[in-house]
Amino acid sequence: MPNWSPGRHGARRTADISDARLWRTNTAADYGPLQPVSNHTIRLDRIRAHWDDMLRVAGSLTLGEVRGHDLIRMLSRDGKRTGLGDAFAHYGRIFKTLHLLQFVSDEGYRRMIGAQLNVTEARHRLARKIFFGQRGELRQHYREGMEDQLGVLGLALNSVVLFNSLYNDAAVKQPAADGFPVTDELLARLSPLQFDHINFLGRYAFTRLPVPGLRRLPNIDDETDDGADA
């Protein structure tokens, strides 16, 4: 890892990674405010020793010519990393460290990561809402049962996302066609992961609608004086 100084703004962000590890290749370098979390060394010699095998593994994964359990046996044995697995671990630490340094020093990068985390958490909230019976926890004692639960949860979650995406698109096109300025700022606030309008209780009917197409979108003119739908 090269010698690096976070600067005034970056120094204020070191608290965000206080429980993380930064790995370096030069043990003699001084990393300033990051020094307390930079006492770990990347072993470049181990990466070099297994570099050809690492390239072969990467190529096999890209071409789909290696199975998951075979790869696991190559990377670990009896609960301990093999030499190849250890080389991959050190190689991954390079990119983890670069990510943390960019997180500390780049405000735009932090905003991007925050937005991604918000989307991920929104997806988890929707999944927990759909999976209300066990609050999002898998309780089966056998792997096949858990795989079935995950498969059904994924199907239901993707169905909600597809439903919301279709109706969000229709809801945008309708006012735009009437001349309302639909700006990028408004579009950025739309999300297919909202669920306040969805009733998760009762029976689920997977039947084909008699007439293809979307349901008619509600209109403010359809409401009665007391706010109820007409």
Coordinates of N, CA and C in Angstrom, one line a residue:
M1 N 0.8 -1.2 0.0 CA 0.0 0.0 0.0 C 0.9 1.2 0.0
P2 N 0.7 2.2 -0.9 CA 1.5 3.4 -0.9 C 1.3 4.3 0.3
N3 N 2.3 5.1 0.5 CA 2.2 6.2 1.5 C 1.1 7.1 1.2
W4 N 0.2 7.4 2.2 CA -1.0 8.1 1.9 C -1.4 9.0 3.0
S5 N -1.9 10.2 2.8 CA -2.3 11.1 3.8 C -3.8 11.4 3.6
P6 N -4.7 11.2 4.5 CA -6.1 11.5 4.3 C -6.5 12.9 4.2
G7 N -5.7 13.8 4.7 CA -6.1 15.2 4.6 C -7.1 15.6 5.7
R8 N -7.4 16.9 5.7 CA -8.3 17.4 6.8 C -9.7 16.7 6.8
H9 N -10.3 16.6 5.6 CA -11.7 16.0 5.6 C -11.6 14.5 5.8
G10 N -10.6 13.9 5.3 CA -10.5 12.4 5.4 C -10.2 12.0 6.9
A11 N -9.4 12.9 7.6 CA -9.1 12.5 9.0 C -10.4 12.5 9.8
R12 N -11.3 13.3 9.5 CA -12.6 13.3 10.2 C -13.4 12.0 10.0
R13 N -13.1 11.3 8.9 CA -13.8 10.1 8.6 C -13.2 8.8 9.1
T14 N -12.0 8.9 9.8 CA -11.3 7.7 10.3 C -12.2 7.0 11.3
A15 N -13.1 7.8 12.0 CA -13.9 7.1 13.0 C -14.9 6.2 12.3
D16 N -15.2 6.4 11.0 CA -16.1 5.5 10.3 C -15.5 4.1 10.1
I17 N -14.2 4.0 10.1 CA -13.6 2.7 9.9 C -12.7 2.2 11.1
S18 N -13.1 2.7 12.3 CA -12.3 2.5 13.5 C -12.2 1.0 13.8
D19 N -13.2 0.2 13.4 CA -13.3 -1.2 13.7 C -12.8 -2.1 12.5
A20 N -12.3 -1.4 11.4 CA -11.8 -2.1 10.2 C -10.3 -2.2 10.2
R21 N -9.8 -3.1 9.3 CA -8.4 -3.3 9.2 C -7.9 -2.7 7.9
L22 N -6.8 -2.0 7.9 CA -6.1 -1.6 6.7 C -4.8 -2.4 6.5
W23 N -4.6 -2.9 5.4 CA -3.5 -3.8 5.1 C -2.5 -3.0 4.3
R24 N -1.2 -3.2 4.6 CA -0.2 -2.4 3.9 C 1.0 -3.4 3.5
T25 N 1.8 -3.0 2.5 CA 2.9 -3.8 2.0 C 4.2 -3.2 2.6
N26 N 4.2 -1.9 3.0 CA 5.4 -1.3 3.6 C 5.2 -1.1 5.0
T27 N 5.9 -1.9 5.8 CA 5.7 -1.8 7.3 C 6.4 -0.6 7.9
A28 N 7.3 0.1 7.1 CA 8.0 1.3 7.7 C 7.3 2.6 7.4
A29 N 6.2 2.6 6.6 CA 5.5 3.8 6.2 C 4.7 4.3 7.4
D30 N 4.5 5.6 7.5 CA 3.7 6.3 8.5 C 2.4 6.7 7.8
Y31 N 1.3 6.2 8.4 CA 0.0 6.5 7.8 C -0.8 7.5 8.6
G32 N -0.2 8.3 9.5 CA -0.8 9.4 10.1 C -2.0 8.9 11.0
P33 N -3.2 9.6 10.8 CA -4.4 9.2 11.6 C -4.8 7.8 11.4
L34 N -4.4 7.1 10.3 CA -4.8 5.7 10.1 C -3.8 4.7 10.6
Q35 N -2.8 5.2 11.3 CA -1.8 4.3 11.8 C -2.3 3.2 12.7
P36 N -3.3 3.6 13.7 CA -3.7 2.6 14.6 C -4.5 1.4 13.9
V37 N -5.0 1.6 12.7 CA -5.7 0.5 12.1 C -4.9 0.0 10.9
S38 N -3.6 0.3 10.8 CA -2.8 -0.1 9.7 C -1.6 -1.0 10.1
N39 N -1.8 -1.8 11.1 CA -0.7 -2.6 11.6 C -0.8 -4.0 11.1
H40 N -1.3 -4.2 9.9 CA -1.4 -5.5 9.2 C -0.7 -5.5 7.9
T41 N 0.0 -6.6 7.5 CA 0.8 -6.6 6.4 C 0.3 -7.6 5.3
I42 N 0.2 -7.1 4.1 CA -0.1 -8.0 2.9 C 1.1 -8.7 2.5
R43 N 1.0 -10.1 2.4 CA 2.2 -10.9 2.0 C 2.2 -11.0 0.5
L44 N 2.9 -10.1 -0.2 CA 2.9 -10.1 -1.7 C 3.7 -11.4 -2.1
D45 N 4.6 -11.9 -1.3 CA 5.3 -13.1 -1.8 C 4.4 -14.3 -1.9
R46 N 3.4 -14.4 -1.1 CA 2.4 -15.5 -1.2 C 1.6 -15.3 -2.4
I47 N 1.2 -14.1 -2.8 CA 0.5 -13.9 -4.0 C 1.3 -14.2 -5.2
R48 N 2.6 -13.8 -5.2 CA 3.4 -14.1 -6.4 C 3.6 -15.6 -6.5
A49 N 3.8 -16.3 -5.4 CA 4.0 -17.8 -5.4 C 2.9 -18.6 -6.1
H50 N 1.7 -18.1 -5.9 CA 0.5 -18.8 -6.4 C -0.2 -18.0 -7.6
W51 N 0.5 -17.0 -8.2 CA -0.2 -16.2 -9.1 C -0.7 -17.0 -10.3
D52 N 0.1 -17.9 -10.9 CA -0.4 -18.7 -12.0 C -1.6 -19.5 -11.7
D53 N -1.6 -20.1 -10.5 CA -2.8 -20.9 -10.1 C -4.0 -20.0 -9.9
M54 N -3.8 -18.8 -9.4 CA -4.9 -17.8 -9.2 C -5.5 -17.4 -10.5
L55 N -4.7 -17.2 -11.5 CA -5.2 -16.9 -12.9 C -6.0 -18.1 -13.5
R56 N -5.5 -19.3 -13.2 CA -6.2 -20.5 -13.7 C -7.6 -20.6 -13.1
V57 N -7.6 -20.4 -11.8 CA -8.9 -20.4 -11.0 C -9.9 -19.3 -11.6
A58 N -9.4 -18.1 -11.8 CA -10.2 -17.0 -12.3 C -10.7 -17.4 -13.7
G59 N -9.9 -17.9 -14.5 CA -10.3 -18.3 -15.9 C -11.4 -19.4 -15.8
S60 N -11.2 -20.4 -14.9 CA -12.1 -21.5 -14.8 C -13.5 -21.0 -14.3
L61 N -13.5 -20.1 -13.4 CA -14.7 -19.5 -12.9 C -15.4 -18.7 -14.0
T62 N -14.7 -18.0 -14.7 CA -15.3 -17.2 -15.8 C -15.9 -18.1 -16.9
L63 N -15.3 -19.2 -17.2 CA -15.8 -20.1 -18.2 C -16.8 -21.1 -17.6
G64 N -17.0 -21.1 -16.3 CA -17.9 -22.1 -15.7 C -17.4 -23.5 -15.7
E65 N -16.1 -23.7 -15.6 CA -15.5 -25.0 -15.7 C -15.0 -25.6 -14.4
V66 N -15.4 -24.9 -13.3 CA -15.1 -25.4 -12.0 C -16.3 -25.4 -11.1
R67 N -16.5 -26.5 -10.4 CA -17.7 -26.6 -9.5 C -17.4 -25.9 -8.1
G68 N -18.4 -25.5 -7.5 CA -18.2 -24.8 -6.2 C -17.5 -25.6 -5.2
H69 N -17.9 -26.9 -5.0 CA -17.3 -27.7 -3.9 C -15.8 -28.0 -4.3
D70 N -15.5 -28.1 -5.6 CA -14.1 -28.3 -6.0 C -13.3 -27.1 -5.7
L71 N -13.9 -25.9 -5.9 CA -13.2 -24.7 -5.6 C -12.9 -24.6 -4.1
I72 N -13.9 -24.9 -3.3 CA -13.7 -24.9 -1.8 C -12.6 -25.8 -1.4
R73 N -12.5 -27.0 -2.0 CA -11.4 -27.9 -1.6 C -10.1 -27.3 -2.0
M74 N -10.0 -26.5 -3.1 CA -8.7 -25.9 -3.4 C -8.3 -24.8 -2.5
L75 N -9.3 -24.1 -1.9 CA -9.0 -23.0 -1.1 C -8.9 -23.3 0.4
S76 N -9.5 -24.4 0.9 CA -9.4 -24.7 2.3 C -9.4 -26.3 2.5
R77 N -8.8 -26.7 3.5 CA -8.7 -28.1 3.8 C -8.7 -28.3 5.4
D78 N -9.6 -29.1 5.8 CA -9.8 -29.3 7.3 C -10.0 -28.0 8.1
G79 N -10.7 -27.1 7.5 CA -11.0 -25.8 8.1 C -9.9 -24.8 8.1
K80 N -8.8 -25.1 7.4 CA -7.7 -24.2 7.3 C -7.4 -23.9 5.8
R81 N -7.0 -22.6 5.6 CA -6.7 -22.2 4.2 C -5.5 -22.9 3.6
T82 N -5.6 -23.3 2.4 CA -4.5 -23.8 1.7 C -3.6 -22.6 1.3
G83 N -2.4 -23.0 0.7 CA -1.5 -21.9 0.2 C -2.2 -21.0 -0.8
L84 N -3.0 -21.7 -1.7 CA -3.8 -20.9 -2.7 C -4.8 -20.1 -2.1
G85 N -5.5 -20.6 -1.1 CA -6.6 -19.9 -0.4 C -6.0 -18.7 0.3
D86 N -4.8 -18.9 0.9 CA -4.2 -17.8 1.6 C -3.7 -16.7 0.7
A87 N -3.3 -17.1 -0.5 CA -2.9 -16.1 -1.5 C -4.1 -15.2 -2.0
F88 N -5.2 -15.9 -2.2 CA -6.4 -15.2 -2.5 C -6.9 -14.2 -1.4
A89 N -6.7 -14.7 -0.2 CA -7.1 -13.8 1.0 C -6.2 -12.5 1.0
H90 N -4.9 -12.7 0.8 CA -4.1 -11.5 0.8 C -4.4 -10.6 -0.4
Y91 N -4.7 -11.2 -1.6 CA -5.0 -10.4 -2.7 C -6.3 -9.6 -2.5
G92 N -7.2 -10.2 -1.9 CA -8.5 -9.5 -1.6 C -8.3 -8.4 -0.6
R93 N -7.3 -8.5 0.3 CA -7.1 -7.4 1.2 C -6.6 -6.1 0.6
I94 N -5.9 -6.3 -0.6 CA -5.5 -5.1 -1.3 C -6.7 -4.2 -1.7
F95 N -7.7 -4.9 -2.3 CA -8.9 -4.1 -2.8 C -9.7 -3.7 -1.6
K96 N -9.8 -4.4 -0.5 CA -10.5 -4.0 0.6 C -9.9 -2.7 1.2
T97 N -8.6 -2.7 1.2 CA -7.9 -1.5 1.8 C -8.1 -0.3 0.8
L98 N -8.0 -0.5 -0.5 CA -8.3 0.6 -1.4 C -9.7 1.1 -1.3
H99 N -10.6 0.2 -1.1 CA -12.0 0.7 -0.9 C -12.1 1.5 0.4
L100 N -11.5 1.1 1.5 CA -11.6 1.9 2.7 C -11.0 3.2 2.6
L101 N -9.8 3.3 1.9 CA -9.1 4.6 1.8 C -10.0 5.5 0.9
Q102 N -10.6 5.0 -0.1 CA -11.5 5.8 -0.9 C -12.7 6.3 -0.2
F103 N -13.2 5.4 0.7 CA -14.4 5.8 1.5 C -14.0 6.9 2.5
V104 N -12.8 6.9 3.0 CA -12.4 8.0 3.9 C -12.2 9.3 3.2
S105 N -11.6 9.2 2.0 CA -11.1 10.5 1.3 C -12.1 11.0 0.3
D106 N -13.1 10.3 -0.2 CA -13.9 10.7 -1.3 C -15.4 10.8 -0.8
E107 N -15.8 12.0 -0.7 CA -17.2 12.2 -0.2 C -18.2 11.7 -1.2
G108 N -18.0 11.8 -2.5 CA -18.9 11.3 -3.5 C -19.0 9.8 -3.4
Y109 N -17.9 9.1 -3.2 CA -17.9 7.7 -3.0 C -18.7 7.2 -1.8
R110 N -18.5 8.0 -0.7 CA -19.3 7.7 0.5 C -20.8 7.8 0.2
R111 N -21.2 8.9 -0.5 CA -22.6 9.0 -0.9 C -23.1 7.9 -1.7
M112 N -22.3 7.4 -2.6 CA -22.7 6.3 -3.5 C -22.9 5.0 -2.7
I113 N -21.9 4.8 -1.7 CA -22.0 3.6 -0.9 C -23.3 3.7 0.0
G114 N -23.5 4.9 0.6 CA -24.7 5.1 1.4 C -26.0 4.8 0.6
A115 N -26.0 5.3 -0.6 CA -27.2 5.0 -1.4 C -27.4 3.5 -1.7
Q116 N -26.3 2.8 -1.9 CA -26.4 1.4 -2.2 C -26.9 0.7 -0.9
L117 N -26.4 1.1 0.3 CA -26.8 0.5 1.5 C -28.3 0.7 1.8
N118 N -28.7 1.9 1.5 CA -30.2 2.2 1.7 C -31.0 1.3 0.8
V119 N -30.6 1.1 -0.4 CA -31.4 0.2 -1.3 C -31.4 -1.2 -0.8
T120 N -30.2 -1.7 -0.3 CA -30.1 -3.0 0.2 C -31.0 -3.2 1.4
E121 N -31.0 -2.2 2.3 CA -31.8 -2.3 3.5 C -33.3 -2.2 3.2
A122 N -33.7 -1.4 2.2 CA -35.1 -1.4 1.8 C -35.5 -2.7 1.2
R123 N -34.6 -3.4 0.5 CA -35.0 -4.7 0.0 C -35.1 -5.7 1.2
H124 N -34.3 -5.6 2.2 CA -34.4 -6.5 3.4 C -35.7 -6.2 4.1
R125 N -36.1 -4.9 4.2 CA -37.3 -4.6 4.9 C -38.5 -5.2 4.2
L126 N -38.5 -5.1 2.9 CA -39.6 -5.7 2.1 C -39.6 -7.2 2.3
A127 N -38.4 -7.9 2.2 CA -38.4 -9.3 2.4 C -38.9 -9.7 3.8
R128 N -38.5 -9.0 4.8 CA -39.0 -9.3 6.2 C -40.5 -9.1 6.3
K129 N -41.1 -8.1 5.5 CA -42.5 -7.9 5.5 C -43.2 -9.0 4.9
I130 N -42.7 -9.5 3.7 CA -43.3 -10.6 3.0 C -43.2 -11.9 3.9
F131 N -42.1 -12.1 4.5 CA -41.8 -13.3 5.3 C -42.2 -13.1 6.7
F132 N -43.4 -12.5 6.9 CA -43.9 -12.1 8.3 C -44.0 -13.2 9.3
G133 N -44.3 -14.4 8.8 CA -44.5 -15.5 9.7 C -43.4 -15.8 10.7
Q134 N -42.1 -15.8 10.1 CA -41.0 -16.0 10.9 C -40.1 -14.8 11.0
R135 N -40.6 -13.6 10.7 CA -39.8 -12.4 10.8 C -38.5 -12.5 10.0
G136 N -38.6 -13.1 8.8 CA -37.4 -13.2 8.0 C -36.4 -14.2 8.4
E137 N -36.7 -15.1 9.3 CA -35.8 -16.1 9.8 C -36.1 -17.5 9.2
L138 N -35.1 -18.2 8.7 CA -35.3 -19.5 8.2 C -35.2 -20.5 9.4
R139 N -36.3 -21.4 9.5 CA -36.3 -22.3 10.7 C -36.2 -23.7 10.3
Q140 N -36.1 -24.1 9.0 CA -36.1 -25.5 8.6 C -34.8 -26.1 9.1
H141 N -34.8 -27.4 9.4 CA -33.6 -28.1 9.9 C -32.9 -28.8 8.8
Y142 N -33.3 -28.7 7.6 CA -32.6 -29.4 6.5 C -32.5 -28.4 5.3
R143 N -31.4 -28.6 4.6 CA -31.0 -27.6 3.6 C -32.0 -27.4 2.5
E144 N -32.6 -28.5 2.0 CA -33.6 -28.4 0.9 C -34.8 -27.6 1.4
G145 N -35.2 -27.7 2.6 CA -36.3 -26.9 3.1 C -36.0 -25.4 3.1
M146 N -34.8 -25.1 3.5 CA -34.3 -23.7 3.5 C -34.3 -23.1 2.1
E147 N -33.8 -24.0 1.2 CA -33.7 -23.5 -0.2 C -35.1 -23.3 -0.8
D148 N -36.0 -24.1 -0.4 CA -37.4 -23.9 -0.9 C -38.0 -22.6 -0.3
Q149 N -37.7 -22.3 1.0 CA -38.2 -21.1 1.6 C -37.6 -19.9 0.9
L150 N -36.3 -19.9 0.6 CA -35.6 -18.8 0.0 C -36.1 -18.6 -1.4
G151 N -36.4 -19.7 -2.1 CA -36.9 -19.6 -3.5 C -38.2 -19.0 -3.5
V152 N -39.1 -19.4 -2.6 CA -40.5 -18.8 -2.6 C -40.4 -17.4 -2.2
L153 N -39.6 -17.0 -1.2 CA -39.4 -15.6 -0.8 C -38.9 -14.8 -1.9
G154 N -37.9 -15.3 -2.6 CA -37.4 -14.5 -3.8 C -38.4 -14.3 -4.9
L155 N -39.3 -15.4 -5.1 CA -40.3 -15.2 -6.1 C -41.3 -14.2 -5.7
A156 N -41.8 -14.2 -4.4 CA -42.7 -13.2 -4.0 C -42.1 -11.8 -4.0
L157 N -40.9 -11.7 -3.5 CA -40.2 -10.4 -3.5 C -40.1 -9.8 -4.9
N158 N -39.7 -10.6 -5.9 CA -39.5 -10.2 -7.2 C -40.8 -9.8 -7.9
S159 N -41.9 -10.5 -7.4 CA -43.2 -10.2 -8.0 C -43.7 -8.8 -7.5
V160 N -43.4 -8.5 -6.2 CA -43.7 -7.1 -5.7 C -42.9 -6.1 -6.4
V161 N -41.6 -6.3 -6.7 CA -40.8 -5.4 -7.3 C -41.3 -5.1 -8.8
L162 N -41.7 -6.2 -9.5 CA -42.2 -6.1 -10.8 C -43.5 -5.3 -10.9
F163 N -44.4 -5.6 -9.9 CA -45.7 -4.9 -9.8 C -45.4 -3.5 -9.6
N164 N -44.6 -3.1 -8.7 CA -44.3 -1.7 -8.4 C -43.7 -1.0 -9.5
S165 N -42.8 -1.7 -10.2 CA -42.1 -1.1 -11.3 C -43.0 -0.7 -12.5
L166 N -43.9 -1.7 -12.8 CA -44.9 -1.4 -13.8 C -45.8 -0.3 -13.5
Y167 N -46.3 -0.2 -12.3 CA -47.2 0.8 -11.9 C -46.5 2.2 -11.6
N168 N -45.3 2.1 -11.2 CA -44.5 3.4 -11.1 C -44.3 4.0 -12.5
D169 N -44.0 3.1 -13.4 CA -43.9 3.6 -14.8 C -45.1 4.2 -15.4
A170 N -46.3 3.6 -15.1 CA -47.6 4.1 -15.6 C -47.9 5.4 -14.8
A171 N -47.6 5.4 -13.5 CA -48.0 6.6 -12.8 C -47.1 7.8 -13.2
V172 N -45.9 7.6 -13.7 CA -45.1 8.7 -14.2 C -45.6 9.1 -15.6
K173 N -45.9 8.2 -16.4 CA -46.3 8.6 -17.8 C -47.7 9.3 -17.8
Q174 N -48.6 9.0 -16.9 CA -49.9 9.7 -16.9 C -49.8 11.2 -16.7
P175 N -49.2 11.7 -15.6 CA -49.1 13.1 -15.5 C -48.2 13.8 -16.5
A176 N -47.1 13.0 -17.0 CA -46.3 13.6 -18.0 C -47.1 13.9 -19.3
A177 N -48.0 12.9 -19.6 CA -48.8 13.1 -20.8 C -49.8 14.3 -20.7
D178 N -50.1 14.6 -19.4 CA -51.0 15.8 -19.1 C -50.3 17.1 -19.0
G179 N -49.0 17.0 -19.3 CA -48.2 18.3 -19.2 C -47.5 18.6 -17.9
F180 N -47.6 17.7 -16.9 CA -46.9 17.9 -15.6 C -45.5 17.7 -15.8
P181 N -44.6 18.6 -15.3 CA -43.1 18.4 -15.4 C -42.6 17.3 -14.5
V182 N -42.4 16.1 -15.1 CA -41.8 15.0 -14.4 C -40.3 15.1 -14.4
T183 N -39.7 15.6 -13.4 CA -38.2 15.9 -13.4 C -37.4 14.7 -12.9
D184 N -36.1 14.7 -13.1 CA -35.3 13.7 -12.6 C -35.3 13.6 -11.1
E185 N -35.4 14.7 -10.5 CA -35.5 14.7 -9.0 C -36.7 14.0 -8.5
L186 N -37.8 14.1 -9.2 CA -39.0 13.4 -8.8 C -38.8 11.9 -9.0
L187 N -38.3 11.6 -10.2 CA -38.0 10.2 -10.5 C -37.1 9.5 -9.6
A188 N -36.1 10.2 -9.0 CA -35.1 9.6 -8.1 C -35.8 9.2 -6.8
R189 N -36.9 9.8 -6.5 CA -37.6 9.4 -5.2 C -38.5 8.2 -5.4
L190 N -38.7 7.7 -6.6 CA -39.5 6.5 -6.8 C -38.7 5.3 -6.4
S191 N -39.3 4.3 -5.9 CA -38.6 3.0 -5.5 C -39.6 1.9 -5.7
P192 N -39.1 0.8 -6.3 CA -40.0 -0.4 -6.5 C -40.0 -1.3 -5.2
L193 N -39.4 -0.8 -4.1 CA -39.4 -1.5 -2.9 C -40.3 -1.0 -1.8
Q194 N -41.2 -0.1 -2.2 CA -42.3 0.4 -1.3 C -43.4 -0.7 -1.1
F195 N -44.0 -0.7 0.1 CA -45.0 -1.7 0.3 C -46.2 -1.3 1.1
D196 N -46.3 0.0 1.4 CA -47.4 0.5 2.2 C -48.8 0.2 1.5
H197 N -48.8 0.1 0.2 CA -50.0 -0.1 -0.5 C -50.4 -1.6 -0.7
I198 N -49.6 -2.5 -0.2 CA -49.7 -3.9 -0.4 C -50.3 -4.6 0.9
N199 N -51.3 -5.4 0.7 CA -51.9 -6.1 1.8 C -51.2 -7.5 1.9
F200 N -50.4 -7.7 2.9 CA -49.7 -9.0 3.0 C -50.5 -10.1 3.7
L201 N -51.6 -9.8 4.2 CA -52.4 -10.8 5.0 C -53.5 -11.3 4.1
G202 N -54.0 -12.4 4.4 CA -55.1 -13.0 3.6 C -54.6 -14.1 2.7
R203 N -55.4 -14.3 1.6 CA -55.0 -15.3 0.6 C -54.4 -14.7 -0.6
Y204 N -53.4 -15.4 -1.2 CA -52.7 -15.0 -2.4 C -53.3 -15.8 -3.6
A205 N -53.8 -15.0 -4.5 CA -54.4 -15.7 -5.7 C -53.5 -15.4 -6.9
F206 N -53.0 -16.5 -7.5 CA -52.1 -16.4 -8.7 C -52.9 -16.7 -9.9
T207 N -53.8 -15.8 -10.3 CA -54.7 -16.1 -11.4 C -54.4 -15.0 -12.5
R208 N -54.7 -15.4 -13.7 CA -54.5 -14.5 -14.8 C -55.7 -13.5 -14.9
L209 N -55.4 -12.3 -15.1 CA -56.5 -11.3 -15.2 C -57.3 -11.6 -16.5
P210 N -58.7 -11.4 -16.4 CA -59.5 -11.6 -17.6 C -59.1 -10.7 -18.8
V211 N -58.7 -9.5 -18.5 CA -58.3 -8.6 -19.5 C -56.8 -8.2 -19.3
P212 N -56.0 -8.4 -20.3 CA -54.6 -8.1 -20.2 C -54.4 -6.6 -19.9
G213 N -53.3 -6.3 -19.2 CA -53.0 -4.9 -19.0 C -53.0 -4.5 -17.5
L214 N -52.7 -3.3 -17.2 CA -52.7 -2.8 -15.8 C -54.0 -2.4 -15.4
R215 N -54.2 -2.4 -14.1 CA -55.4 -1.8 -13.5 C -55.4 -0.3 -13.7
R216 N -56.6 0.3 -13.7 CA -56.7 1.7 -13.8 C -56.1 2.4 -12.6
L217 N -55.3 3.4 -12.8 CA -54.7 4.1 -11.7 C -55.7 5.0 -11.0
P218 N -55.6 5.1 -9.7 CA -56.6 6.0 -9.0 C -56.3 7.4 -9.4
N219 N -57.4 8.2 -9.4 CA -57.3 9.6 -9.8 C -57.9 10.4 -8.6
I220 N -57.4 11.6 -8.4 CA -57.9 12.4 -7.3 C -59.4 12.8 -7.5
D221 N -59.8 12.8 -8.8 CA -61.2 13.1 -9.1 C -62.1 12.0 -8.8
D222 N -61.6 10.8 -8.5 CA -62.4 9.6 -8.2 C -62.8 9.6 -6.7
E223 N -62.2 10.4 -5.9 CA -62.4 10.4 -4.5 C -63.7 11.2 -4.1
T224 N -64.4 10.7 -3.1 CA -65.5 11.4 -2.6 C -65.1 12.5 -1.6
D225 N -66.1 13.3 -1.1 CA -65.7 14.4 -0.2 C -65.0 13.9 1.0
D226 N -65.4 12.7 1.5 CA -64.8 12.3 2.8 C -63.4 11.6 2.5
G227 N -62.9 11.6 1.3 CA -61.6 11.0 1.0 C -61.6 9.6 0.7
A228 N -62.8 8.9 0.8 CA -62.9 7.5 0.4 C -63.0 7.3 -1.1
D229 N -62.5 6.2 -1.5 CA -62.5 5.9 -3.0 C -64.0 5.7 -3.4
A230 N -64.3 6.3 -4.5 CA -65.7 6.2 -5.0 C -65.9 4.8 -5.6

